[in-house]
Every structure is written in C-alpha cells, then in structure tokens.
C-alpha cells in the first residue's frame, strides 16, 4: 500500500468543551459504552473535526448500523440515521444520492462494516461516492457478547473461538483500496490528535474515504486474550503504531508487526459517483430527455 505524507492542518482555536455543544444530553444519556471504551475518543475527535471545518450541523448526516460504535449518531446532534445491522452504507448512499449537498458520515464497527455490511462497503468503494466512513476496529463483536469478527487476529480468542481463531483476518484498508476507495487512512484510539486531523482530511476529500481507527474492547477482546484493561491496550497501540511515511524507509522485517498509521492512500484522479450521475442527467436534459 502506497503511503503519502500527512498534510499538517493549520491550528484552529477551539473551546475545550466544544464537544458538549454537539451532544443530546437530555435524550440518550448516560451512554451504554463501557468505562474506558475508545468510542468516546472517536466521538470527541469527530466532533472537533466537524467543528474545525465549520460545518453546519444541519448539513451533516451521521449514519450508523448496529453495534456499540453505531450508537454514536444517537448521542450527537446532527442529522442522524440509526439503521439496521450492516446496512449503514446502503442508507448513506441513498442519502447522498438524494442530497448530494450534505456531508454524509458513516460510523461503523468491524463486524457491522466488514461482515454483515461487507458487500455494501466494497460497492461504496467501487462507486467512489462522496461518503466518509469511520471504521472503529476493536477486533471483536462487543455489543453482542465478544464473538469473533472478520478482523479478529488469527489465533486470538473470542467467546465463539475459545481455543484460538483459525481464520485469517481482513485488512480493511487493503480491502478498501482494492475495491476503489480514493482516500484511506488509519489511526488508533491512542492518537486522538492525529485521528481528528485524518477525519478532517477524509471529510474534505471528494470521493469515498475510509478512516480505520484501531480501538480497544478491553471488556471482551482484552479480557479474553489477557491483554489488560483500557490503558494497557492504549499503551500497546502507542508502541505498535508507526507513521506510514516513516515506515517507507524501513525494511519489511521491521514493520511486519507494526500498525501503519496516517494517510495510506489518496487518489484525486477518479470521478465521484454523484458527479457522474449529475453529468448523465445534464446530458439527457440537453437532449430533451429525463433520467
């Protein structure tokens, strides 16, 4: 996978409690996330990114499926759609097609996006439709009891594979690139500032963008694999993460167990799906026909 250097965004002054302005405090709180869950870090980064970009909250559509991370649109005061399991990208595609002026952001987990919703992911990538997907990958199904997911590492434990996972795991970023996504990035729940910057870049990118966030489910994945609590997992992410640009000067043996972070792929040459569709409408209209 080709890495590119991360563009440094100019500093933007921001209130320290800015996230509170975007919550629905009287509707859906307290939340259902376990103490120390990385979902809260992602939610904070997402809000800060949207606020720094100066987006009107009425022009942001936050879409999710089912899972712990998919509760996020319920907690945040944007246009929100909490859909069925694995179908967030299908709903998001419909929203973007009917309202291409909206910024459409999908928040999803590894099971929701890569198992039940895997087919929708590859076709969203193929179309290069202007949707930003934040994939929170905690290597397991958290909400339903710790079952194995498509990203559970081989030989790791889950409640459904107590003697070790015999299957190989999906590499979500490689999958998205192969399917045609034009902006792909990875970060971890430890790297909150980097996460915010990558989300900003992804939202500004014209085309399908994927930001994979490696996150912690210490309640199931950490406990079942004896990796410790939230802080231990965050420390592990810190130690394993290496900027993809820096890794280009390293040999494969040095990077094989590392988490490459930053912008992993960017392609500004492919056309975006809504633009293609509008071009078709305009061409037919010029001939006196309707699409």
GROMACS .gro file of C-alpha atoms in nm, residues 1-285:
model
  285
    1UNK     CA    1   0.000   0.000   0.000
    2UNK     CA    2   0.143   0.336  -0.102
    3UNK     CA    3   0.178   0.585   0.181
    4UNK     CA    4   0.161   0.959   0.148
    5UNK     CA    5   0.277   1.228   0.384
    6UNK     CA    6   0.013   1.373   0.615
    7UNK     CA    7  -0.067   1.735   0.546
    8UNK     CA    8  -0.048   1.941   0.860
    9UNK     CA    9  -0.369   2.138   0.910
   10UNK     CA   10  -0.332   2.497   1.028
   11UNK     CA   11  -0.405   2.540   1.401
   12UNK     CA   12  -0.764   2.638   1.473
   13UNK     CA   13  -0.868   2.789   1.805
   14UNK     CA   14  -1.134   2.577   1.969
   15UNK     CA   15  -1.311   2.576   2.303
   16UNK     CA   16  -1.201   2.293   2.532
   17UNK     CA   17  -1.562   2.184   2.595
   18UNK     CA   18  -1.675   2.212   2.234
   19UNK     CA   19  -1.800   1.851   2.231
   20UNK     CA   20  -2.070   1.931   2.486
   21UNK     CA   21  -2.237   2.163   2.236
   22UNK     CA   22  -2.300   1.872   1.999
   23UNK     CA   23  -2.446   1.618   2.242
   24UNK     CA   24  -2.809   1.534   2.307
   25UNK     CA   25  -2.771   1.533   2.686
   26UNK     CA   26  -3.138   1.509   2.776
   27UNK     CA   27  -3.229   1.232   2.535
   28UNK     CA   28  -2.994   0.937   2.532
   29UNK     CA   29  -2.750   0.973   2.823
   30UNK     CA   30  -2.590   0.810   3.013
   31UNK     CA   31  -2.441   0.615   2.723
   32UNK     CA   32  -2.401   0.237   2.707
   33UNK     CA   33  -2.025   0.229   2.639
   34UNK     CA   34  -1.802   0.058   2.894
   35UNK     CA   35  -1.576   0.289   3.100
   36UNK     CA   36  -1.256   0.346   2.903
   37UNK     CA   37  -1.407   0.248   2.567
   38UNK     CA   38  -1.234   0.402   2.266
   39UNK     CA   39  -1.568   0.500   2.113
   40UNK     CA   40  -1.575   0.812   2.330
   41UNK     CA   41  -1.232   0.917   2.199
   42UNK     CA   42  -1.352   0.874   1.841
   43UNK     CA   43  -1.671   1.069   1.910
   44UNK     CA   44  -1.470   1.357   2.054
   45UNK     CA   45  -1.232   1.359   1.757
   46UNK     CA   46  -1.521   1.352   1.512
   47UNK     CA   47  -1.694   1.648   1.678
   48UNK     CA   48  -1.374   1.851   1.695
   49UNK     CA   49  -1.307   1.779   1.328
   50UNK     CA   50  -1.655   1.886   1.218
   51UNK     CA   51  -1.638   2.198   1.433
   52UNK     CA   52  -1.296   2.297   1.297
   53UNK     CA   53  -1.421   2.250   0.942
   54UNK     CA   54  -1.701   2.493   1.024
   55UNK     CA   55  -1.976   2.263   0.901
   56UNK     CA   56  -2.336   2.350   0.981
   57UNK     CA   57  -2.471   2.063   1.193
   58UNK     CA   58  -2.790   2.062   0.983
   59UNK     CA   59  -2.578   1.982   0.678
   60UNK     CA   60  -2.408   1.681   0.834
   61UNK     CA   61  -2.579   1.341   0.813
   62UNK     CA   62  -2.440   1.085   1.058
   63UNK     CA   63  -2.540   0.728   0.971
   64UNK     CA   64  -2.479   0.401   1.152
   65UNK     CA   65  -2.585   0.037   1.163
   66UNK     CA   66  -2.584  -0.177   1.475
   67UNK     CA   67  -2.314  -0.221   1.739
   68UNK     CA   68  -2.151  -0.030   2.023
   69UNK     CA   69  -1.997   0.233   1.795
   70UNK     CA   70  -2.319   0.263   1.598
   71UNK     CA   71  -2.485   0.434   1.894
   72UNK     CA   72  -2.283   0.746   1.815
   73UNK     CA   73  -2.539   0.920   1.589
   74UNK     CA   74  -2.793   0.878   1.868
   75UNK     CA   75  -2.574   1.078   2.106
   76UNK     CA   76  -2.479   1.358   1.866
   77UNK     CA   77  -2.697   1.643   1.747
   78UNK     CA   78  -2.659   1.613   1.371
   79UNK     CA   79  -2.896   1.480   1.107
   80UNK     CA   80  -2.894   1.119   1.223
   81UNK     CA   81  -2.998   0.778   1.097
   82UNK     CA   82  -2.955   0.465   1.310
   83UNK     CA   83  -3.023   0.181   1.068
   84UNK     CA   84  -3.021  -0.198   1.052
   85UNK     CA   85  -2.717  -0.417   1.101
   86UNK     CA   86  -2.459  -0.379   0.826
   87UNK     CA   87  -2.674  -0.152   0.612
   88UNK     CA   88  -2.541   0.191   0.710
   89UNK     CA   89  -2.357   0.240   0.381
   90UNK     CA   90  -2.666   0.142   0.180
   91UNK     CA   91  -2.874   0.403   0.362
   92UNK     CA   92  -2.592   0.657   0.338
   93UNK     CA   93  -2.571   0.602  -0.037
   94UNK     CA   94  -2.940   0.683  -0.069
   95UNK     CA   95  -2.899   1.000   0.138
   96UNK     CA   96  -2.601   1.117  -0.065
   97UNK     CA   97  -2.778   1.048  -0.393
   98UNK     CA   98  -3.087   1.244  -0.292
   99UNK     CA   99  -2.900   1.523  -0.108
  100UNK     CA  100  -2.550   1.549  -0.258
  101UNK     CA  101  -2.506   1.881  -0.078
  102UNK     CA  102  -2.488   1.705   0.261
  103UNK     CA  103  -2.171   1.580   0.426
  104UNK     CA  104  -2.254   1.215   0.487
  105UNK     CA  105  -2.051   1.032   0.751
  106UNK     CA  106  -2.091   0.667   0.845
  107UNK     CA  107  -1.976   0.538   1.185
  108UNK     CA  108  -1.942   0.162   1.193
  109UNK     CA  109  -1.766  -0.126   1.365
  110UNK     CA  110  -1.563  -0.413   1.221
  111UNK     CA  111  -1.850  -0.663   1.239
  112UNK     CA  112  -2.109  -0.420   1.107
  113UNK     CA  113  -1.892  -0.294   0.820
  114UNK     CA  114  -1.686  -0.595   0.716
  115UNK     CA  115  -1.912  -0.892   0.788
  116UNK     CA  116  -2.283  -0.816   0.758
  117UNK     CA  117  -2.210  -0.497   0.563
  118UNK     CA  118  -1.906  -0.614   0.369
  119UNK     CA  119  -2.086  -0.617   0.036
  120UNK     CA  120  -2.206  -0.259   0.082
  121UNK     CA  121  -1.853  -0.149   0.167
  122UNK     CA  122  -1.691  -0.281  -0.148
  123UNK     CA  123  -1.958  -0.131  -0.371
  124UNK     CA  124  -1.939   0.208  -0.198
  125UNK     CA  125  -1.564   0.198  -0.261
  126UNK     CA  126  -1.618   0.092  -0.622
  127UNK     CA  127  -1.859   0.379  -0.688
  128UNK     CA  128  -1.630   0.631  -0.518
  129UNK     CA  129  -1.937   0.801  -0.377
  130UNK     CA  130  -1.861   1.101  -0.156
  131UNK     CA  131  -1.915   0.938   0.185
  132UNK     CA  132  -1.674   0.933   0.477
  133UNK     CA  133  -1.668   0.606   0.671
  134UNK     CA  134  -1.512   0.587   1.016
  135UNK     CA  135  -1.445   0.220   1.085
  136UNK     CA  136  -1.385   0.156   1.454
  137UNK     CA  137  -1.199  -0.173   1.461
  138UNK     CA  138  -1.178  -0.335   1.804
  139UNK     CA  139  -1.123  -0.687   1.666
  140UNK     CA  140  -1.445  -0.832   1.808
  141UNK     CA  141  -1.825  -0.807   1.833
  142UNK     CA  142  -1.853  -0.611   2.157
  143UNK     CA  143  -2.222  -0.537   2.198
  144UNK     CA  144  -2.345  -0.892   2.141
  145UNK     CA  145  -2.101  -1.072   2.370
  146UNK     CA  146  -1.750  -1.096   2.225
  147UNK     CA  147  -1.795  -1.313   1.919
  148UNK     CA  148  -1.523  -1.333   1.653
  149UNK     CA  149  -1.537  -1.073   1.376
  150UNK     CA  150  -1.364  -1.051   1.035
  151UNK     CA  151  -1.076  -0.858   1.196
  152UNK     CA  152  -1.016  -1.084   1.495
  153UNK     CA  153  -0.645  -1.171   1.459
  154UNK     CA  154  -0.559  -1.529   1.377
  155UNK     CA  155  -0.502  -1.743   1.689
  156UNK     CA  156  -0.671  -1.482   1.914
  157UNK     CA  157  -0.958  -1.579   2.142
  158UNK     CA  158  -1.322  -1.476   2.139
  159UNK     CA  159  -1.627  -1.624   2.308
  160UNK     CA  160  -1.708  -1.826   1.995
  161UNK     CA  161  -1.346  -1.940   1.943
  162UNK     CA  162  -1.215  -2.014   2.295
  163UNK     CA  163  -0.925  -2.223   2.159
  164UNK     CA  164  -0.799  -1.961   1.913
  165UNK     CA  165  -0.915  -1.820   1.582
  166UNK     CA  166  -0.816  -2.049   1.291
  167UNK     CA  167  -0.919  -1.789   1.031
  168UNK     CA  168  -0.710  -1.511   0.879
  169UNK     CA  169  -0.825  -1.156   0.939
  170UNK     CA  170  -0.939  -0.891   0.694
  171UNK     CA  171  -0.704  -0.599   0.637
  172UNK     CA  172  -0.973  -0.334   0.599
  173UNK     CA  173  -0.755  -0.066   0.440
  174UNK     CA  174  -0.616  -0.303   0.177
  175UNK     CA  175  -0.968  -0.424   0.103
  176UNK     CA  176  -1.095  -0.068   0.055
  177UNK     CA  177  -0.808   0.024  -0.172
  178UNK     CA  178  -0.858  -0.285  -0.385
  179UNK     CA  179  -1.228  -0.204  -0.417
  180UNK     CA  180  -1.161   0.151  -0.537
  181UNK     CA  181  -1.173   0.388  -0.236
  182UNK     CA  182  -0.980   0.707  -0.305
  183UNK     CA  183  -0.884   0.816   0.047
  184UNK     CA  184  -0.772   0.566   0.310
  185UNK     CA  185  -0.618   0.636   0.648
  186UNK     CA  186  -0.553   0.456   0.974
  187UNK     CA  187  -0.504   0.572   1.329
  188UNK     CA  188  -0.564   0.438   1.679
  189UNK     CA  189  -0.766   0.538   1.983
  190UNK     CA  190  -0.439   0.647   2.146
  191UNK     CA  191  -0.364   0.901   1.872
  192UNK     CA  192  -0.658   1.137   1.927
  193UNK     CA  193  -0.500   1.442   1.765
  194UNK     CA  194  -0.394   1.250   1.457
  195UNK     CA  195  -0.742   1.097   1.440
  196UNK     CA  196  -0.903   1.441   1.436
  197UNK     CA  197  -0.674   1.559   1.156
  198UNK     CA  198  -0.736   1.247   0.945
  199UNK     CA  199  -1.113   1.278   0.983
  200UNK     CA  200  -1.090   1.639   0.865
  201UNK     CA  201  -0.894   1.532   0.558
  202UNK     CA  202  -1.136   1.247   0.489
  203UNK     CA  203  -1.443   1.471   0.512
  204UNK     CA  204  -1.286   1.726   0.279
  205UNK     CA  205  -1.187   1.461   0.025
  206UNK     CA  206  -1.418   1.439  -0.278
  207UNK     CA  207  -1.493   1.067  -0.310
  208UNK     CA  208  -1.519   0.765  -0.083
  209UNK     CA  209  -1.296   0.794   0.222
  210UNK     CA  210  -1.224   0.539   0.493
  211UNK     CA  211  -1.061   0.613   0.827
  212UNK     CA  212  -0.986   0.296   1.021
  213UNK     CA  213  -0.949   0.355   1.394
  214UNK     CA  214  -0.789   0.069   1.586
  215UNK     CA  215  -0.970   0.079   1.917
  216UNK     CA  216  -0.997  -0.110   2.242
  217UNK     CA  217  -1.261  -0.351   2.362
  218UNK     CA  218  -1.098  -0.441   2.692
  219UNK     CA  219  -1.428  -0.586   2.816
  220UNK     CA  220  -1.412  -0.876   2.572
  221UNK     CA  221  -1.107  -0.876   2.343
  222UNK     CA  222  -0.868  -0.755   2.610
  223UNK     CA  223  -1.001  -0.987   2.881
  224UNK     CA  224  -1.029  -1.298   2.665
  225UNK     CA  225  -0.673  -1.250   2.536
  226UNK     CA  226  -0.523  -1.144   2.870
  227UNK     CA  227  -0.416  -0.805   2.730
  228UNK     CA  228  -0.530  -0.599   3.025
  229UNK     CA  229  -0.762  -0.306   3.069
  230UNK     CA  230  -0.812   0.003   2.853
  231UNK     CA  231  -0.487   0.174   2.947
  232UNK     CA  232  -0.282  -0.137   2.864
  233UNK     CA  233  -0.443  -0.164   2.521
  234UNK     CA  234  -0.393   0.205   2.450
  235UNK     CA  235  -0.027   0.169   2.551
  236UNK     CA  236   0.001  -0.125   2.310
  237UNK     CA  237  -0.140   0.089   2.028
  238UNK     CA  238   0.110   0.362   2.110
  239UNK     CA  239   0.401   0.118   2.097
  240UNK     CA  240   0.293  -0.061   1.778
  241UNK     CA  241   0.194   0.245   1.572
  242UNK     CA  242   0.435   0.387   1.317
  243UNK     CA  243   0.367   0.663   1.068
  244UNK     CA  244   0.333   0.514   0.721
  245UNK     CA  245   0.561   0.778   0.573
  246UNK     CA  246   0.838   0.692   0.817
  247UNK     CA  247   0.789   0.320   0.752
  248UNK     CA  248   0.877   0.363   0.386
  249UNK     CA  249   1.242   0.389   0.486
  250UNK     CA  250   1.224   0.070   0.695
  251UNK     CA  251   1.264  -0.290   0.582
  252UNK     CA  252   0.968  -0.529   0.583
  253UNK     CA  253   1.107  -0.722   0.880
  254UNK     CA  254   1.091  -0.407   1.092
  255UNK     CA  255   0.733  -0.318   1.001
  256UNK     CA  256   0.562  -0.659   0.984
  257UNK     CA  257   0.411  -0.635   1.334
  258UNK     CA  258   0.353  -0.260   1.332
  259UNK     CA  259   0.035  -0.063   1.283
  260UNK     CA  260   0.098   0.175   0.997
  261UNK     CA  261  -0.087   0.498   1.061
  262UNK     CA  262  -0.157   0.817   0.870
  263UNK     CA  263  -0.279   0.859   0.515
  264UNK     CA  264  -0.221   0.526   0.342
  265UNK     CA  265  -0.373   0.601   0.003
  266UNK     CA  266  -0.505   0.904  -0.180
  267UNK     CA  267  -0.626   0.926  -0.540
  268UNK     CA  268  -0.756   1.257  -0.671
  269UNK     CA  269  -0.799   1.138  -1.030
  270UNK     CA  270  -1.111   0.920  -1.007
  271UNK     CA  271  -1.450   1.078  -1.066
  272UNK     CA  272  -1.710   1.082  -0.789
  273UNK     CA  273  -2.039   0.894  -0.832
  274UNK     CA  274  -2.284   1.183  -0.774
  275UNK     CA  275  -2.088   1.398  -1.018
  276UNK     CA  276  -2.109   1.121  -1.278
  277UNK     CA  277  -2.483   1.087  -1.221
  278UNK     CA  278  -2.540   1.463  -1.247
  279UNK     CA  279  -2.340   1.463  -1.569
  280UNK     CA  280  -2.573   1.194  -1.706
  281UNK     CA  281  -2.880   1.397  -1.606
  282UNK     CA  282  -2.741   1.710  -1.768
  283UNK     CA  283  -2.653   1.523  -2.087
  284UNK     CA  284  -3.003   1.376  -2.114
  285UNK     CA  285  -3.162   1.711  -2.037
   0.00000   0.00000   0.00000
